[in-house]
Amino acid sequence: TDVVALAADGGSYHTEKRYRRADGSYVWGELRAALVKGPFEQQTSLAHIIDVTRRVEAEIERDRREFLLNALSGIRSSLLRETPIAEILTSIAHAAKEALSACHCVLVAPFDRPLEQWAMVSDLDDGSNGPQMPARSVAGDVATHGEVVILEDLATEVSKSSTPSVLNDQLGPALFLPLQSSNTREGVLVVARRVGEAPFDDRDLETATTLANEAAVSIVLERARNDRRRLVLVEDRERIARDLHDVVIQRLFASGMNLQASLDIPERLRERAKDSIVDLDETISVIRQTIFHLTQPDTSWMGQIERVVDRHRAVGRNDVALEIDGDI
């Protein structure tokens, strides 16, 4: 801080910033500077720096824990409302990016190669088709072995990869965590900061682990809900099959037996034919109800349009095609 700048600021200057030591570690310092008069009435500046690392880190940790608690509360509320899993994972990516002061966060699934991207939040753009997941090889190793990887410089690791991008050159410190459930690894959480920023420490790792566990629980819960829906569908189909066997087939069989028994008695044939028609009408009603319970109608705009087109196509007079472009 020079004398001219201090004079413009009213003779004093105060700020807090992060400094990097020669050994690569970081400390927070409180810098104060002021104008003083020299022995010959010459103005000069006096500055001193105080180490305030413990206080600043305690404040940062307090704010982070408060933010994390609020984020987890929102995520769990979304789970209870059965919000789509893509929205929940995007919320987790947002929370990880903000809580860890990062610029790029990705949640990926390990099931496909290349890795399938579930959710991404980024301040960067690689200049092509939008940001891509950095260092796929590292994420693949984390998905395979389940070990946390902390990199101080992602660009160094990316230089070894066969799929470099402009985005990777903008990222420095990076953190890769597995989404570990009780039975398997559900995916990988990738968090990165810009080149030149401070590397991730133990507190960052603790926060990221909490969010990674939350993502794994969300994925497992969504899978359990899908299994429950499939089980309910199977049970409905079994119930419908029993109803068809016990009611519909029995009525059709009885109608057929009545008509067959009346073939040799013409005076009874007309009467039993009328009874069989009534039974067949009731059977058709049962079948319609069964089909309605099996496939609930789609009440959306798309569903209504498709039903209109299907009805027109069923007439058979014209060849009808339906094409939808954009959000209906």
CSV table of N, CA, C and O in Angstrom, one decimal, residues 124-233:
chain,number,residue,atom,x,y,z
A,124,LEU,N,-18.0,-22.3,-15.2
A,124,LEU,CA,-17.0,-22.3,-16.3
A,124,LEU,C,-17.7,-22.8,-17.6
A,124,LEU,O,-18.8,-23.5,-17.6
A,125,ASP,N,-17.1,-22.6,-18.7
A,125,ASP,CA,-17.6,-23.0,-20.0
A,125,ASP,C,-16.3,-23.4,-20.8
A,125,ASP,O,-15.4,-22.6,-20.9
A,126,ASP,N,-16.4,-24.6,-21.4
A,126,ASP,CA,-15.2,-25.0,-22.2
A,126,ASP,C,-15.2,-24.5,-23.6
A,126,ASP,O,-14.4,-24.9,-24.4
A,127,GLY,N,-16.3,-23.7,-24.0
A,127,GLY,CA,-16.3,-23.1,-25.3
A,127,GLY,C,-16.8,-24.0,-26.4
A,127,GLY,O,-16.9,-23.6,-27.6
A,128,SER,N,-17.3,-25.2,-26.0
A,128,SER,CA,-17.8,-26.1,-27.1
A,128,SER,C,-19.3,-26.4,-26.8
A,128,SER,O,-20.2,-25.6,-27.1
A,129,ASN,N,-19.6,-27.5,-26.2
A,129,ASN,CA,-21.0,-27.9,-25.9
A,129,ASN,C,-21.3,-27.7,-24.4
A,129,ASN,O,-22.1,-28.4,-23.9
A,130,GLY,N,-20.7,-26.8,-23.7
A,130,GLY,CA,-20.9,-26.6,-22.3
A,130,GLY,C,-19.9,-27.4,-21.5
A,130,GLY,O,-19.1,-28.2,-22.0
A,131,PRO,N,-19.8,-27.2,-20.2
A,131,PRO,CA,-18.8,-27.8,-19.4
A,131,PRO,C,-19.0,-29.3,-19.3
A,131,PRO,O,-20.1,-29.9,-19.4
A,132,GLN,N,-17.9,-30.0,-19.3
A,132,GLN,CA,-17.9,-31.5,-19.2
A,132,GLN,C,-17.2,-31.9,-17.9
A,132,GLN,O,-16.5,-31.1,-17.3
A,133,MET,N,-17.4,-33.1,-17.6
A,133,MET,CA,-16.8,-33.6,-16.3
A,133,MET,C,-15.3,-33.7,-16.5
A,133,MET,O,-14.8,-34.3,-17.4
A,134,PRO,N,-14.5,-33.1,-15.5
A,134,PRO,CA,-13.1,-33.1,-15.6
A,134,PRO,C,-12.5,-34.5,-15.2
A,134,PRO,O,-13.0,-35.1,-14.3
A,135,ALA,N,-11.4,-34.8,-15.8
A,135,ALA,CA,-10.6,-36.0,-15.4
A,135,ALA,C,-11.4,-37.2,-15.2
A,135,ALA,O,-11.6,-37.8,-14.1
A,136,ARG,N,-12.0,-37.7,-16.3
A,136,ARG,CA,-12.8,-38.9,-16.3
A,136,ARG,C,-12.0,-40.1,-15.8
A,136,ARG,O,-12.6,-41.0,-15.1
A,137,SER,N,-10.7,-40.2,-16.1
A,137,SER,CA,-10.0,-41.3,-15.6
A,137,SER,C,-9.9,-41.4,-14.1
A,137,SER,O,-10.0,-42.5,-13.5
A,138,VAL,N,-9.7,-40.2,-13.4
A,138,VAL,CA,-9.7,-40.2,-12.0
A,138,VAL,C,-11.0,-40.6,-11.4
A,138,VAL,O,-11.1,-41.5,-10.5
A,139,ALA,N,-12.1,-40.1,-12.0
A,139,ALA,CA,-13.5,-40.5,-11.5
A,139,ALA,C,-13.7,-41.9,-11.7
A,139,ALA,O,-14.3,-42.6,-10.8
A,140,GLY,N,-13.3,-42.5,-12.8
A,140,GLY,CA,-13.4,-43.9,-13.0
A,140,GLY,C,-12.7,-44.8,-12.0
A,140,GLY,O,-13.2,-45.8,-11.5
A,141,ASP,N,-11.5,-44.3,-11.6
A,141,ASP,CA,-10.8,-45.1,-10.6
A,141,ASP,C,-11.5,-45.0,-9.2
A,141,ASP,O,-11.5,-46.0,-8.5
A,142,VAL,N,-12.0,-43.8,-8.9
A,142,VAL,CA,-12.7,-43.7,-7.7
A,142,VAL,C,-14.0,-44.5,-7.6
A,142,VAL,O,-14.3,-45.2,-6.6
A,143,ALA,N,-14.7,-44.6,-8.8
A,143,ALA,CA,-15.9,-45.4,-8.9
A,143,ALA,C,-15.5,-46.9,-8.7
A,143,ALA,O,-16.3,-47.7,-8.2
A,144,THR,N,-14.3,-47.3,-9.2
A,144,THR,CA,-13.9,-48.7,-9.2
A,144,THR,C,-13.4,-49.1,-7.8
A,144,THR,O,-13.8,-50.2,-7.3
A,145,HIS,N,-12.6,-48.3,-7.2
A,145,HIS,CA,-11.9,-48.7,-6.0
A,145,HIS,C,-12.5,-48.1,-4.7
A,145,HIS,O,-12.3,-48.5,-3.6
A,146,GLY,N,-13.3,-47.0,-4.9
A,146,GLY,CA,-14.0,-46.4,-3.7
A,146,GLY,C,-13.1,-45.6,-2.8
A,146,GLY,O,-13.5,-45.5,-1.6
A,147,GLU,N,-12.0,-45.1,-3.3
A,147,GLU,CA,-11.1,-44.3,-2.5
A,147,GLU,C,-11.2,-42.9,-2.8
A,147,GLU,O,-11.3,-42.5,-4.0
A,148,VAL,N,-11.1,-42.0,-1.8
A,148,VAL,CA,-11.2,-40.6,-2.0
A,148,VAL,C,-9.9,-40.1,-2.6
A,148,VAL,O,-8.8,-40.6,-2.2
A,149,VAL,N,-10.0,-39.2,-3.6
A,149,VAL,CA,-8.8,-38.7,-4.3
A,149,VAL,C,-8.8,-37.1,-4.1
A,149,VAL,O,-9.8,-36.5,-4.5
A,150,ILE,N,-7.7,-36.5,-3.6
A,150,ILE,CA,-7.6,-35.1,-3.5
A,150,ILE,C,-6.4,-34.7,-4.4
A,150,ILE,O,-5.3,-35.1,-4.2
A,151,LEU,N,-6.7,-33.8,-5.3
A,151,LEU,CA,-5.6,-33.3,-6.2
A,151,LEU,C,-5.4,-31.8,-5.9
A,151,LEU,O,-6.3,-31.0,-5.8
A,152,GLU,N,-4.1,-31.4,-5.9
A,152,GLU,CA,-3.8,-30.0,-5.7
A,152,GLU,C,-3.8,-29.2,-7.1
A,152,GLU,O,-4.0,-28.0,-7.1
A,153,ASP,N,-3.6,-30.0,-8.2
A,153,ASP,CA,-3.6,-29.4,-9.5
A,153,ASP,C,-4.3,-30.4,-10.5
A,153,ASP,O,-3.6,-31.4,-10.8
A,154,LEU,N,-5.5,-30.1,-10.9
A,154,LEU,CA,-6.2,-31.0,-11.8
A,154,LEU,C,-5.6,-31.0,-13.2
A,154,LEU,O,-5.6,-32.0,-13.8
A,155,ALA,N,-5.0,-29.8,-13.6
A,155,ALA,CA,-4.4,-29.8,-14.9
A,155,ALA,C,-3.3,-30.8,-15.1
A,155,ALA,O,-3.1,-31.3,-16.2
A,156,THR,N,-2.5,-31.0,-14.0
A,156,THR,CA,-1.4,-32.0,-14.1
A,156,THR,C,-1.9,-33.4,-14.4
A,156,THR,O,-1.4,-34.1,-15.2
A,157,GLU,N,-3.0,-33.7,-13.7
A,157,GLU,CA,-3.6,-35.0,-13.9
A,157,GLU,C,-4.3,-35.1,-15.3
A,157,GLU,O,-4.2,-36.2,-16.0
A,158,VAL,N,-4.9,-34.1,-15.7
A,158,VAL,CA,-5.6,-34.1,-17.0
A,158,VAL,C,-4.6,-34.2,-18.2
A,158,VAL,O,-4.9,-34.8,-19.2
A,159,SER,N,-3.4,-33.7,-18.0
A,159,SER,CA,-2.4,-33.8,-19.1
A,159,SER,C,-2.1,-35.2,-19.4
A,159,SER,O,-1.6,-35.5,-20.5
A,160,LYS,N,-2.4,-36.2,-18.4
A,160,LYS,CA,-2.1,-37.6,-18.7
A,160,LYS,C,-3.3,-38.2,-19.3
A,160,LYS,O,-3.3,-39.4,-19.8
A,161,SER,N,-4.5,-37.5,-19.4
A,161,SER,CA,-5.7,-38.1,-19.9
A,161,SER,C,-5.8,-38.1,-21.4
A,161,SER,O,-5.2,-37.2,-22.0
A,162,SER,N,-6.5,-39.0,-21.9
A,162,SER,CA,-6.7,-39.0,-23.4
A,162,SER,C,-7.9,-38.1,-23.8
A,162,SER,O,-8.1,-37.9,-25.0
A,163,THR,N,-8.6,-37.5,-22.9
A,163,THR,CA,-9.7,-36.6,-23.2
A,163,THR,C,-9.6,-35.2,-22.6
A,163,THR,O,-10.4,-34.9,-21.7
A,164,PRO,N,-8.5,-34.5,-22.9
A,164,PRO,CA,-8.4,-33.1,-22.3
A,164,PRO,C,-9.4,-32.2,-22.9
A,164,PRO,O,-10.0,-32.4,-24.0
A,165,SER,N,-9.7,-31.1,-22.2
A,165,SER,CA,-10.6,-30.0,-22.7
A,165,SER,C,-10.1,-28.7,-22.1
A,165,SER,O,-9.3,-28.6,-21.2
A,166,VAL,N,-10.7,-27.6,-22.7
A,166,VAL,CA,-10.3,-26.3,-22.2
A,166,VAL,C,-10.8,-26.1,-20.8
A,166,VAL,O,-10.1,-25.4,-20.0
A,167,LEU,N,-11.9,-26.8,-20.4
A,167,LEU,CA,-12.4,-26.7,-19.1
A,167,LEU,C,-11.4,-27.2,-18.0
A,167,LEU,O,-11.2,-26.5,-17.0
A,168,ASN,N,-10.7,-28.3,-18.3
A,168,ASN,CA,-9.8,-28.9,-17.4
A,168,ASN,C,-8.6,-27.9,-17.1
A,168,ASN,O,-8.1,-27.9,-16.0
A,169,ASP,N,-8.3,-27.1,-18.1
A,169,ASP,CA,-7.1,-26.2,-17.9
A,169,ASP,C,-7.5,-25.0,-16.9
A,169,ASP,O,-6.6,-24.3,-16.4
A,170,GLN,N,-8.8,-24.8,-16.7
A,170,GLN,CA,-9.3,-23.7,-15.8
A,170,GLN,C,-9.4,-24.2,-14.4
A,170,GLN,O,-9.6,-23.3,-13.5
A,171,LEU,N,-9.3,-25.5,-14.1
A,171,LEU,CA,-9.5,-26.0,-12.8
A,171,LEU,C,-8.2,-26.4,-12.1
A,171,LEU,O,-7.3,-26.9,-12.8
A,172,GLY,N,-8.1,-26.1,-10.8
A,172,GLY,CA,-6.9,-26.4,-10.1
A,172,GLY,C,-7.1,-27.5,-9.0
A,172,GLY,O,-7.2,-28.7,-9.4
A,173,PRO,N,-7.3,-27.1,-7.8
A,173,PRO,CA,-7.6,-28.2,-6.7
A,173,PRO,C,-8.9,-28.9,-7.0
A,173,PRO,O,-9.9,-28.3,-7.4
A,174,ALA,N,-8.9,-30.2,-6.8
A,174,ALA,CA,-10.1,-31.0,-7.1
A,174,ALA,C,-10.2,-32.1,-6.0
A,174,ALA,O,-9.2,-32.5,-5.4
A,175,LEU,N,-11.5,-32.5,-5.8
A,175,LEU,CA,-11.8,-33.5,-4.8
A,175,LEU,C,-12.8,-34.5,-5.5
A,175,LEU,O,-13.8,-34.1,-6.1
A,176,PHE,N,-12.4,-35.8,-5.4
A,176,PHE,CA,-13.2,-36.9,-5.9
A,176,PHE,C,-13.6,-37.8,-4.8
A,176,PHE,O,-12.8,-38.4,-4.1
A,177,LEU,N,-15.0,-38.0,-4.6
A,177,LEU,CA,-15.5,-38.9,-3.5
A,177,LEU,C,-16.4,-39.9,-4.1
A,177,LEU,O,-17.3,-39.5,-4.9
A,178,PRO,N,-16.4,-41.1,-3.6
A,178,PRO,CA,-17.4,-42.1,-4.0
A,178,PRO,C,-18.7,-41.9,-3.3
A,178,PRO,O,-18.7,-41.5,-2.1
A,179,LEU,N,-19.8,-42.1,-4.0
A,179,LEU,CA,-21.1,-42.1,-3.4
A,179,LEU,C,-21.4,-43.5,-2.9
A,179,LEU,O,-21.9,-44.4,-3.6
A,180,GLN,N,-21.0,-43.8,-1.6
A,180,GLN,CA,-20.9,-45.1,-1.1
A,180,GLN,C,-22.2,-45.4,-0.3
A,180,GLN,O,-22.6,-44.7,0.6
A,181,SER,N,-22.9,-46.5,-0.7
A,181,SER,CA,-24.0,-47.0,0.1
A,181,SER,C,-23.6,-48.3,0.8
A,181,SER,O,-22.4,-48.7,0.7
A,182,SER,N,-24.5,-48.9,1.5
A,182,SER,CA,-24.1,-50.1,2.3
A,182,SER,C,-23.7,-51.3,1.4
A,182,SER,O,-23.0,-52.1,1.8
A,183,ASN,N,-24.3,-51.3,0.2
A,183,ASN,CA,-24.0,-52.5,-0.7
A,183,ASN,C,-23.1,-52.2,-1.8
A,183,ASN,O,-22.3,-53.1,-2.3
A,184,THR,N,-23.1,-51.0,-2.4
A,184,THR,CA,-22.3,-50.7,-3.6
A,184,THR,C,-22.0,-49.2,-3.7
A,184,THR,O,-22.4,-48.4,-2.8
A,185,ARG,N,-21.2,-48.9,-4.7
A,185,ARG,CA,-20.9,-47.5,-5.0
A,185,ARG,C,-21.9,-47.0,-6.0
A,185,ARG,O,-21.9,-47.5,-7.1
A,186,GLU,N,-22.6,-45.9,-5.7
A,186,GLU,CA,-23.7,-45.4,-6.5
A,186,GLU,C,-23.2,-44.4,-7.6
A,186,GLU,O,-23.9,-44.1,-8.5
A,187,GLY,N,-22.0,-43.9,-7.4
A,187,GLY,CA,-21.5,-42.9,-8.3
A,187,GLY,C,-20.3,-42.1,-7.7
A,187,GLY,O,-19.6,-42.6,-6.8
A,188,VAL,N,-20.0,-40.9,-8.3
A,188,VAL,CA,-18.8,-40.2,-7.8
A,188,VAL,C,-19.2,-38.7,-7.7
A,188,VAL,O,-19.9,-38.2,-8.6
A,189,LEU,N,-18.8,-38.0,-6.7
A,189,LEU,CA,-18.9,-36.6,-6.5
A,189,LEU,C,-17.6,-35.9,-6.9
A,189,LEU,O,-16.6,-36.3,-6.3
A,190,VAL,N,-17.6,-35.0,-7.8
A,190,VAL,CA,-16.4,-34.3,-8.2
A,190,VAL,C,-16.6,-32.8,-7.9
A,190,VAL,O,-17.6,-32.2,-8.4
A,191,VAL,N,-15.7,-32.2,-7.1
A,191,VAL,CA,-15.7,-30.8,-6.8
A,191,VAL,C,-14.4,-30.2,-7.1
A,191,VAL,O,-13.3,-30.8,-6.8
A,192,ALA,N,-14.4,-29.0,-7.8
A,192,ALA,CA,-13.1,-28.4,-8.2
A,192,ALA,C,-13.2,-26.9,-8.0
A,192,ALA,O,-14.2,-26.3,-8.1
A,193,ARG,N,-12.0,-26.3,-7.7
A,193,ARG,CA,-11.8,-24.9,-7.6
A,193,ARG,C,-11.0,-24.4,-8.8
A,193,ARG,O,-10.4,-25.2,-9.6
A,194,ARG,N,-10.9,-23.1,-9.0
A,194,ARG,CA,-10.1,-22.5,-10.1
A,194,ARG,C,-8.6,-22.7,-9.8
A,194,ARG,O,-8.2,-22.9,-8.7
A,195,VAL,N,-7.9,-22.5,-10.9
A,195,VAL,CA,-6.4,-22.6,-10.8
A,195,VAL,C,-5.9,-21.5,-9.9
A,195,VAL,O,-6.4,-20.4,-10.0
A,196,GLY,N,-5.0,-21.9,-9.0
A,196,GLY,CA,-4.4,-20.9,-8.1
A,196,GLY,C,-5.1,-20.8,-6.8
A,196,GLY,O,-4.6,-20.1,-5.9
A,197,GLU,N,-6.3,-21.3,-6.6
A,197,GLU,CA,-7.0,-21.2,-5.3
A,197,GLU,C,-6.5,-22.3,-4.3
A,197,GLU,O,-5.8,-23.2,-4.7
A,198,ALA,N,-6.9,-22.1,-3.1
A,198,ALA,CA,-6.4,-23.0,-2.0
A,198,ALA,C,-6.8,-24.4,-2.2
A,198,ALA,O,-8.0,-24.7,-2.7
A,199,PRO,N,-6.0,-25.4,-1.9
A,199,PRO,CA,-6.4,-26.8,-2.0
A,199,PRO,C,-7.4,-27.2,-0.9
A,199,PRO,O,-7.6,-26.4,0.0
A,200,PHE,N,-8.1,-28.3,-1.1
A,200,PHE,CA,-9.1,-28.8,-0.2
A,200,PHE,C,-8.4,-29.3,1.1
A,200,PHE,O,-7.4,-30.0,1.0
A,201,ASP,N,-9.0,-29.0,2.3
A,201,ASP,CA,-8.4,-29.5,3.5
A,201,ASP,C,-9.4,-30.5,4.2
A,201,ASP,O,-10.3,-30.9,3.6
A,202,ASP,N,-9.0,-30.9,5.4
A,202,ASP,CA,-9.8,-31.9,6.1
A,202,ASP,C,-11.3,-31.4,6.3
A,202,ASP,O,-12.2,-32.2,6.3
A,203,ARG,N,-11.5,-30.1,6.6
A,203,ARG,CA,-12.8,-29.6,6.8
A,203,ARG,C,-13.6,-29.7,5.6
A,203,ARG,O,-14.8,-30.1,5.6
A,204,ASP,N,-13.0,-29.4,4.4
A,204,ASP,CA,-13.7,-29.5,3.1
A,204,ASP,C,-14.0,-31.0,2.9
A,204,ASP,O,-15.1,-31.3,2.4
A,205,LEU,N,-13.1,-31.9,3.2
A,205,LEU,CA,-13.4,-33.3,3.0
A,205,LEU,C,-14.6,-33.8,3.8
A,205,LEU,O,-15.4,-34.5,3.3
A,206,GLU,N,-14.7,-33.3,5.1
A,206,GLU,CA,-15.8,-33.7,5.9
A,206,GLU,C,-17.1,-33.2,5.3
A,206,GLU,O,-18.1,-33.9,5.3
A,207,THR,N,-17.2,-32.0,4.9
A,207,THR,CA,-18.4,-31.4,4.3
A,207,THR,C,-18.8,-32.2,3.0
A,207,THR,O,-19.9,-32.5,2.8
A,208,ALA,N,-17.8,-32.4,2.2
A,208,ALA,CA,-18.0,-33.1,0.9
A,208,ALA,C,-18.5,-34.5,1.2
A,208,ALA,O,-19.4,-35.1,0.5
A,209,THR,N,-18.0,-35.2,2.2
A,209,THR,CA,-18.4,-36.5,2.5
A,209,THR,C,-19.9,-36.6,3.0
A,209,THR,O,-20.6,-37.5,2.6
A,210,THR,N,-20.3,-35.6,3.8
A,210,THR,CA,-21.7,-35.5,4.2
A,210,THR,C,-22.6,-35.4,3.0
A,210,THR,O,-23.6,-36.1,2.9
A,211,LEU,N,-22.3,-34.5,2.0
A,211,LEU,CA,-23.1,-34.3,0.8
A,211,LEU,C,-23.0,-35.6,-0.1
A,211,LEU,O,-24.1,-36.0,-0.7
A,212,ALA,N,-21.9,-36.2,-0.2
A,212,ALA,CA,-21.8,-37.5,-1.0
A,212,ALA,C,-22.7,-38.6,-0.4
A,212,ALA,O,-23.4,-39.3,-1.1
A,213,ASN,N,-22.7,-38.7,1.0
A,213,ASN,CA,-23.5,-39.7,1.6
A,213,ASN,C,-25.0,-39.3,1.4
A,213,ASN,O,-25.8,-40.3,1.2
A,214,GLU,N,-25.3,-38.1,1.4
A,214,GLU,CA,-26.7,-37.7,1.2
A,214,GLU,C,-27.1,-38.0,-0.3
A,214,GLU,O,-28.3,-38.5,-0.5
A,215,ALA,N,-26.2,-37.8,-1.2
A,215,ALA,CA,-26.5,-38.2,-2.6
A,215,ALA,C,-26.7,-39.7,-2.7
A,215,ALA,O,-27.6,-40.2,-3.4
A,216,ALA,N,-25.9,-40.5,-2.0
A,216,ALA,CA,-26.0,-42.0,-2.1
A,216,ALA,C,-27.3,-42.4,-1.5
A,216,ALA,O,-28.0,-43.3,-2.1
A,217,VAL,N,-27.7,-41.8,-0.4
A,217,VAL,CA,-29.0,-42.2,0.3
A,217,VAL,C,-30.1,-41.8,-0.7
A,217,VAL,O,-31.1,-42.6,-0.8
A,218,SER,N,-30.1,-40.7,-1.3
A,218,SER,CA,-31.1,-40.3,-2.2
A,218,SER,C,-31.3,-41.3,-3.4
A,218,SER,O,-32.4,-41.6,-3.8
A,219,ILE,N,-30.2,-41.7,-3.9
A,219,ILE,CA,-30.2,-42.6,-5.1
A,219,ILE,C,-30.8,-44.0,-4.6
A,219,ILE,O,-31.6,-44.6,-5.3
A,220,VAL,N,-30.3,-44.5,-3.5
A,220,VAL,CA,-30.8,-45.7,-2.9
A,220,VAL,C,-32.3,-45.6,-2.7
A,220,VAL,O,-33.1,-46.6,-3.0
A,221,LEU,N,-32.8,-44.5,-2.1
A,221,LEU,CA,-34.2,-44.3,-1.8
A,221,LEU,C,-35.0,-44.3,-3.1
A,221,LEU,O,-36.1,-44.9,-3.2
A,222,GLU,N,-34.5,-43.6,-4.1
A,222,GLU,CA,-35.2,-43.6,-5.4
A,222,GLU,C,-35.3,-45.0,-6.0
A,222,GLU,O,-36.4,-45.3,-6.5
A,223,ARG,N,-34.3,-45.7,-5.9
A,223,ARG,CA,-34.3,-47.1,-6.4
A,223,ARG,C,-35.3,-48.0,-5.6
A,223,ARG,O,-36.1,-48.7,-6.2
A,224,ALA,N,-35.4,-47.8,-4.3
A,224,ALA,CA,-36.4,-48.5,-3.5
A,224,ALA,C,-37.8,-48.1,-3.9
A,224,ALA,O,-38.7,-49.0,-3.9
A,225,ARG,N,-38.0,-46.9,-4.1
A,225,ARG,CA,-39.3,-46.4,-4.5
A,225,ARG,C,-39.7,-47.0,-5.9
A,225,ARG,O,-40.9,-47.4,-6.1
A,226,ASN,N,-38.8,-47.1,-6.8
A,226,ASN,CA,-39.1,-47.7,-8.1
A,226,ASN,C,-39.4,-49.1,-8.0
A,226,ASN,O,-40.3,-49.7,-8.6
A,227,ASP,N,-38.7,-49.8,-7.1
A,227,ASP,CA,-39.0,-51.2,-6.8
A,227,ASP,C,-40.3,-51.4,-6.2
A,227,ASP,O,-41.1,-52.3,-6.6
A,228,ARG,N,-40.7,-50.5,-5.3
A,228,ARG,CA,-42.0,-50.5,-4.7
A,228,ARG,C,-43.1,-50.3,-5.8
A,228,ARG,O,-44.1,-51.0,-5.8
A,229,ARG,N,-42.9,-49.4,-6.7
A,229,ARG,CA,-43.9,-49.2,-7.7
A,229,ARG,C,-44.0,-50.4,-8.6
A,229,ARG,O,-45.1,-50.8,-9.0
A,230,ARG,N,-42.9,-51.0,-8.9
A,230,ARG,CA,-43.0,-52.2,-9.8
A,230,ARG,C,-43.7,-53.3,-9.0
A,230,ARG,O,-44.4,-54.1,-9.6
A,231,LEU,N,-43.4,-53.5,-7.7
A,231,LEU,CA,-44.1,-54.5,-6.9
A,231,LEU,C,-45.6,-54.3,-6.9
A,231,LEU,O,-46.4,-55.2,-7.0
A,232,VAL,N,-46.0,-53.0,-6.7
A,232,VAL,CA,-47.4,-52.7,-6.7
A,232,VAL,C,-48.1,-53.1,-8.1
A,232,VAL,O,-49.2,-53.6,-8.1
A,233,LEU,N,-47.3,-52.8,-9.1
A,233,LEU,CA,-47.8,-53.1,-10.5
A,233,LEU,C,-48.0,-54.6,-10.7
A,233,LEU,O,-49.0,-55.1,-11.2
